[in-house]
């Protein structure tokens, strides 16, 4: 079993910082109210907890000839034997995206299924997938367009 960490770049970092700063600003804007009714801090803290969970719990691993992805509440397995094609360096803006950065990998599997992931080291993941399924076609962004 090998674990591949995700890239953590761009918008997700700003979202996490914003969701940390927002409850702090709200708290200091009216401390007395929050000391009297501390449960009022719950609504701004819920998104922070969700973003933090996704931020620390996003990873990919290869185990028992399956690519396992996990990102917060998004979890799944893909049989590596069903992977047809990997597009490297492109971002998928819709669909299943257990990823925290752009310019990752679009993995096409089964007949019409695809998923977007963004491992820290694209080449290591691709190399390990090819060791299990050498039939996978690798395309780079310019070839895919």
GROMACS .gro file of C-alpha atoms in nm:
model
  145
    1UNK     CA    1   0.000   0.000   0.000
    2UNK     CA    2   0.140   0.336  -0.105
    3UNK     CA    3  -0.019   0.666  -0.003
    4UNK     CA    4  -0.004   0.972  -0.229
    5UNK     CA    5  -0.059   1.310  -0.067
    6UNK     CA    6  -0.257   1.575  -0.250
    7UNK     CA    7  -0.134   1.910  -0.378
    8UNK     CA    8  -0.271   2.190  -0.161
    9UNK     CA    9  -0.256   2.501  -0.378
   10UNK     CA   10  -0.473   2.795  -0.465
   11UNK     CA   11  -0.831   2.860  -0.369
   12UNK     CA   12  -0.860   2.597  -0.093
   13UNK     CA   13  -0.586   2.772   0.107
   14UNK     CA   14  -0.767   3.108   0.085
   15UNK     CA   15  -1.094   2.942   0.177
   16UNK     CA   16  -0.939   2.782   0.484
   17UNK     CA   17  -0.774   3.108   0.595
   18UNK     CA   18  -1.101   3.297   0.542
   19UNK     CA   19  -1.299   3.043   0.739
   20UNK     CA   20  -1.047   3.073   1.024
   21UNK     CA   21  -1.047   3.454   1.024
   22UNK     CA   22  -1.425   3.499   0.993
   23UNK     CA   23  -1.519   3.351   1.336
   24UNK     CA   24  -1.235   3.548   1.497
   25UNK     CA   25  -1.352   3.877   1.344
   26UNK     CA   26  -1.714   3.803   1.436
   27UNK     CA   27  -1.611   3.717   1.792
   28UNK     CA   28  -1.406   4.032   1.845
   29UNK     CA   29  -1.670   4.255   1.686
   30UNK     CA   30  -1.914   4.177   1.969
   31UNK     CA   31  -1.738   3.988   2.250
   32UNK     CA   32  -2.009   4.048   2.510
   33UNK     CA   33  -2.279   3.875   2.306
   34UNK     CA   34  -2.059   3.570   2.247
   35UNK     CA   35  -1.962   3.546   2.615
   36UNK     CA   36  -2.331   3.550   2.707
   37UNK     CA   37  -2.437   3.316   2.425
   38UNK     CA   38  -2.133   3.113   2.311
   39UNK     CA   39  -2.351   2.885   2.094
   40UNK     CA   40  -2.376   3.176   1.846
   41UNK     CA   41  -2.020   3.096   1.736
   42UNK     CA   42  -2.133   2.756   1.606
   43UNK     CA   43  -2.263   2.872   1.263
   44UNK     CA   44  -1.930   3.031   1.160
   45UNK     CA   45  -1.731   2.738   1.305
   46UNK     CA   46  -1.916   2.466   1.111
   47UNK     CA   47  -1.768   2.564   0.769
   48UNK     CA   48  -1.423   2.589   0.929
   49UNK     CA   49  -1.452   2.234   1.061
   50UNK     CA   50  -1.572   2.109   0.720
   51UNK     CA   51  -1.290   2.281   0.525
   52UNK     CA   52  -1.027   2.167   0.774
   53UNK     CA   53  -1.154   1.807   0.755
   54UNK     CA   54  -1.135   1.809   0.374
   55UNK     CA   55  -0.793   1.979   0.386
   56UNK     CA   56  -0.629   1.720   0.612
   57UNK     CA   57  -0.821   1.413   0.491
   58UNK     CA   58  -0.754   1.426   0.116
   59UNK     CA   59  -0.523   1.157  -0.017
   60UNK     CA   60  -0.498   0.870  -0.266
   61UNK     CA   61  -0.358   0.521  -0.228
   62UNK     CA   62  -0.305   0.207  -0.430
   63UNK     CA   63  -0.408  -0.109  -0.250
   64UNK     CA   64  -0.516  -0.452  -0.380
   65UNK     CA   65  -0.504  -0.333  -0.744
   66UNK     CA   66  -0.742  -0.046  -0.666
   67UNK     CA   67  -0.693   0.329  -0.664
   68UNK     CA   68  -0.857   0.451  -0.345
   69UNK     CA   69  -0.941   0.820  -0.312
   70UNK     CA   70  -1.056   1.007  -0.006
   71UNK     CA   71  -1.143   1.373   0.045
   72UNK     CA   72  -1.365   1.445   0.342
   73UNK     CA   73  -1.699   1.284   0.266
   74UNK     CA   74  -1.594   1.184  -0.090
   75UNK     CA   75  -1.455   0.832  -0.081
   76UNK     CA   76  -1.427   0.562  -0.340
   77UNK     CA   77  -1.232   0.290  -0.517
   78UNK     CA   78  -1.145   0.240  -0.881
   79UNK     CA   79  -1.021  -0.094  -1.009
   80UNK     CA   80  -0.697  -0.012  -1.184
   81UNK     CA   81  -0.776  -0.270  -1.453
   82UNK     CA   82  -1.073  -0.050  -1.561
   83UNK     CA   83  -0.864   0.266  -1.611
   84UNK     CA   84  -0.848   0.349  -1.983
   85UNK     CA   85  -0.678   0.689  -1.996
   86UNK     CA   86  -0.511   0.953  -1.779
   87UNK     CA   87  -0.494   1.317  -1.888
   88UNK     CA   88  -0.211   1.495  -1.712
   89UNK     CA   89  -0.195   1.869  -1.640
   90UNK     CA   90  -0.559   1.953  -1.701
   91UNK     CA   91  -0.830   2.063  -1.458
   92UNK     CA   92  -1.181   1.920  -1.460
   93UNK     CA   93  -1.430   2.183  -1.341
   94UNK     CA   94  -1.731   1.957  -1.290
   95UNK     CA   95  -1.789   1.604  -1.173
   96UNK     CA   96  -1.622   1.410  -0.893
   97UNK     CA   97  -1.318   1.604  -0.770
   98UNK     CA   98  -1.146   1.471  -0.459
   99UNK     CA   99  -0.867   1.725  -0.519
  100UNK     CA  100  -0.740   2.048  -0.365
  101UNK     CA  101  -0.546   2.197  -0.659
  102UNK     CA  102  -0.564   2.258  -1.032
  103UNK     CA  103  -0.354   2.095  -1.306
  104UNK     CA  104  -0.389   1.742  -1.176
  105UNK     CA  105  -0.496   1.417  -1.340
  106UNK     CA  106  -0.823   1.329  -1.508
  107UNK     CA  107  -0.864   0.954  -1.482
  108UNK     CA  108  -1.104   0.794  -1.728
  109UNK     CA  109  -1.227   0.449  -1.632
  110UNK     CA  110  -1.504   0.202  -1.720
  111UNK     CA  111  -1.691   0.332  -2.025
  112UNK     CA  112  -1.795   0.688  -1.939
  113UNK     CA  113  -1.666   0.751  -1.586
  114UNK     CA  114  -1.399   1.002  -1.497
  115UNK     CA  115  -1.257   1.153  -1.182
  116UNK     CA  116  -1.020   1.441  -1.114
  117UNK     CA  117  -0.739   1.403  -0.860
  118UNK     CA  118  -0.433   1.613  -0.781
  119UNK     CA  119  -0.151   1.411  -0.624
  120UNK     CA  120   0.160   1.598  -0.512
  121UNK     CA  121   0.369   1.381  -0.747
  122UNK     CA  122   0.172   1.302  -1.064
  123UNK     CA  123   0.453   1.099  -1.219
  124UNK     CA  124   0.491   0.864  -0.921
  125UNK     CA  125   0.119   0.781  -0.921
  126UNK     CA  126   0.109   0.734  -1.299
  127UNK     CA  127   0.417   0.511  -1.286
  128UNK     CA  128   0.265   0.291  -1.015
  129UNK     CA  129  -0.066   0.266  -1.204
  130UNK     CA  130   0.119   0.163  -1.522
  131UNK     CA  131   0.298  -0.114  -1.331
  132UNK     CA  132  -0.042  -0.267  -1.259
  133UNK     CA  133  -0.216  -0.181  -1.589
  134UNK     CA  134   0.023  -0.115  -1.877
  135UNK     CA  135  -0.273  -0.057  -2.114
  136UNK     CA  136  -0.344   0.289  -1.969
  137UNK     CA  137  -0.300   0.568  -2.226
  138UNK     CA  138  -0.127   0.878  -2.092
  139UNK     CA  139  -0.207   1.213  -2.254
  140UNK     CA  140  -0.069   1.551  -2.165
  141UNK     CA  141  -0.286   1.861  -2.163
  142UNK     CA  142  -0.186   1.971  -2.514
  143UNK     CA  143  -0.253   1.625  -2.660
  144UNK     CA  144  -0.597   1.606  -2.497
  145UNK     CA  145  -0.729   1.929  -2.651
   0.00000   0.00000   0.00000
